[in-house]
Amino acid sequence: MSFTVTKTSTRTSNSQAVFKDSADIDPDVATSIANIDHALRTNPAVQSRSVAMSPDGLTKTTTTVWESQSAYNEFRTANSSDLAKLSSAASTYNKANGIVVATTTTGA
């Protein structure tokens, strides 16, 4: 059964950069972002990935469909170091800039 992860990010203003586009990202975090993006693009368990932007440009929704929850869990385990670096840095940035991020999952 497929497993879907939906991440929604909402900014308060278009003048506020999203984390990945912000200035002064630590080089280690930038490397982690690149590693995770590559791992997602090349993972055979990813069935589809889509990105939708709201008309006002403030809300971005990314939906990734995995072949199973276990495949998603394996991805998270295999990339845990990069995911931890990214999560920590993004959380700090988002809190400081009023960006709200919500992640939901469906399927099992």
mmCIF file of C-alpha atoms in Angstrom:
data_model
loop_
_atom_site.group_PDB
_atom_site.id
_atom_site.type_symbol
_atom_site.label_atom_id
_atom_site.label_comp_id
_atom_site.label_asym_id
_atom_site.label_seq_id
_atom_site.Cartn_x
_atom_site.Cartn_y
_atom_site.Cartn_z
ATOM 1 C CA MET A 1 0.000 0.000 0.000
ATOM 2 C CA SER A 2 1.347 3.413 -0.899
ATOM 3 C CA PHE A 3 2.329 5.924 1.770
ATOM 4 C CA THR A 4 1.912 9.660 1.181
ATOM 5 C CA VAL A 5 3.829 12.453 2.914
ATOM 6 C CA THR A 6 2.437 15.970 2.470
ATOM 7 C CA LYS A 7 4.426 18.981 3.651
ATOM 8 C CA THR A 8 2.843 22.433 3.648
ATOM 9 C CA SER A 9 4.890 25.593 4.299
ATOM 10 C CA THR A 10 3.236 28.969 4.785
ATOM 11 C CA ARG A 11 5.079 32.298 4.814
ATOM 12 C CA THR A 12 3.610 35.586 6.012
ATOM 13 C CA SER A 13 5.110 37.582 3.144
ATOM 14 C CA ASN A 14 6.567 36.999 -0.307
ATOM 15 C CA SER A 15 9.555 39.095 0.733
ATOM 16 C CA GLN A 16 10.491 36.382 3.233
ATOM 17 C CA ALA A 17 12.693 33.730 1.644
ATOM 18 C CA VAL A 18 11.951 30.077 2.277
ATOM 19 C CA PHE A 19 14.700 28.292 4.169
ATOM 20 C CA LYS A 20 16.368 26.690 1.126
ATOM 21 C CA ASP A 21 16.561 30.098 -0.602
ATOM 22 C CA SER A 22 17.708 32.057 2.444
ATOM 23 C CA ALA A 23 21.071 33.768 2.658
ATOM 24 C CA ASP A 24 23.901 32.418 4.780
ATOM 25 C CA ILE A 25 22.964 28.736 4.881
ATOM 26 C CA ASP A 26 25.732 26.796 6.576
ATOM 27 C CA PRO A 27 27.735 24.865 3.944
ATOM 28 C CA ASP A 28 27.172 21.577 5.813
ATOM 29 C CA VAL A 29 23.417 22.167 5.743
ATOM 30 C CA ALA A 30 23.561 23.081 2.037
ATOM 31 C CA THR A 31 25.356 19.784 1.412
ATOM 32 C CA SER A 32 22.677 17.933 3.388
ATOM 33 C CA ILE A 33 19.950 19.592 1.302
ATOM 34 C CA ALA A 34 21.690 18.491 -1.898
ATOM 35 C CA ASN A 35 22.179 14.952 -0.565
ATOM 36 C CA ILE A 36 18.517 14.614 0.425
ATOM 37 C CA ASP A 37 17.283 16.053 -2.890
ATOM 38 C CA HIS A 38 19.478 13.583 -4.779
ATOM 39 C CA ALA A 39 18.343 10.663 -2.602
ATOM 40 C CA LEU A 40 14.697 11.555 -3.259
ATOM 41 C CA ARG A 41 15.175 11.938 -7.020
ATOM 42 C CA THR A 42 16.959 8.595 -7.351
ATOM 43 C CA ASN A 43 14.988 6.486 -4.872
ATOM 44 C CA PRO A 44 13.030 3.800 -6.733
ATOM 45 C CA ALA A 45 10.439 3.675 -3.921
ATOM 46 C CA VAL A 46 9.255 7.215 -4.711
ATOM 47 C CA GLN A 47 6.225 6.758 -6.937
ATOM 48 C CA SER A 48 5.522 10.447 -7.480
ATOM 49 C CA ARG A 49 6.411 13.884 -6.179
ATOM 50 C CA SER A 50 4.484 17.074 -6.827
ATOM 51 C CA VAL A 51 4.742 20.684 -5.731
ATOM 52 C CA ALA A 52 1.859 23.152 -5.699
ATOM 53 C CA MET A 53 2.052 26.863 -4.934
ATOM 54 C CA SER A 54 -0.906 28.941 -3.799
ATOM 55 C CA PRO A 55 -1.939 31.810 -6.113
ATOM 56 C CA ASP A 56 -0.524 34.380 -3.663
ATOM 57 C CA GLY A 57 2.807 32.518 -3.466
ATOM 58 C CA LEU A 58 2.685 32.190 0.309
ATOM 59 C CA THR A 59 1.825 28.516 0.659
ATOM 60 C CA LYS A 60 3.789 25.670 -0.897
ATOM 61 C CA THR A 61 2.591 22.082 -0.693
ATOM 62 C CA THR A 62 4.885 19.183 -1.557
ATOM 63 C CA THR A 63 3.380 15.713 -1.837
ATOM 64 C CA THR A 64 5.554 12.616 -2.066
ATOM 65 C CA VAL A 65 4.031 9.195 -2.646
ATOM 66 C CA TRP A 66 6.163 6.248 -1.518
ATOM 67 C CA GLU A 67 5.539 2.618 -2.434
ATOM 68 C CA SER A 68 5.137 1.824 1.287
ATOM 69 C CA GLN A 69 5.651 3.201 4.763
ATOM 70 C CA SER A 70 8.571 0.827 5.264
ATOM 71 C CA ALA A 71 10.287 2.258 2.148
ATOM 72 C CA TYR A 72 9.808 5.760 3.568
ATOM 73 C CA ASN A 73 11.184 4.640 6.937
ATOM 74 C CA GLU A 74 14.203 3.063 5.208
ATOM 75 C CA PHE A 75 14.844 6.355 3.379
ATOM 76 C CA ARG A 76 14.686 8.271 6.682
ATOM 77 C CA THR A 77 17.090 5.819 8.353
ATOM 78 C CA ALA A 78 19.553 5.834 5.461
ATOM 79 C CA ASN A 79 19.579 9.657 5.377
ATOM 80 C CA SER A 80 19.174 10.323 9.104
ATOM 81 C CA SER A 81 22.316 12.426 9.510
ATOM 82 C CA ASP A 82 21.454 14.793 6.646
ATOM 83 C CA LEU A 83 17.791 14.925 7.674
ATOM 84 C CA ALA A 84 18.742 15.831 11.261
ATOM 85 C CA LYS A 85 21.003 18.689 10.106
ATOM 86 C CA LEU A 86 18.335 20.034 7.775
ATOM 87 C CA SER A 87 15.522 19.676 10.295
ATOM 88 C CA SER A 88 17.383 21.529 13.029
ATOM 89 C CA ALA A 89 18.503 24.401 10.814
ATOM 90 C CA ALA A 90 15.114 24.741 9.077
ATOM 91 C CA SER A 91 13.213 24.675 12.358
ATOM 92 C CA THR A 92 15.354 27.480 13.799
ATOM 93 C CA TYR A 93 15.019 29.571 10.622
ATOM 94 C CA ASN A 94 11.275 28.994 10.297
ATOM 95 C CA LYS A 95 10.563 29.898 13.928
ATOM 96 C CA ALA A 96 12.622 33.095 13.639
ATOM 97 C CA ASN A 97 10.806 34.107 10.445
ATOM 98 C CA GLY A 98 7.215 33.137 11.199
ATOM 99 C CA ILE A 99 7.092 30.314 8.671
ATOM 100 C CA VAL A 100 4.672 27.550 9.607
ATOM 101 C CA VAL A 101 5.369 24.026 8.384
ATOM 102 C CA ALA A 102 2.923 21.148 8.734
ATOM 103 C CA THR A 103 3.593 17.571 7.674
ATOM 104 C CA THR A 104 0.913 14.902 7.376
ATOM 105 C CA THR A 105 1.053 11.274 6.335
ATOM 106 C CA THR A 106 -1.572 8.917 4.949
ATOM 107 C CA GLY A 107 -1.501 5.211 4.204
ATOM 108 C CA ALA A 108 0.235 2.416 6.014
#
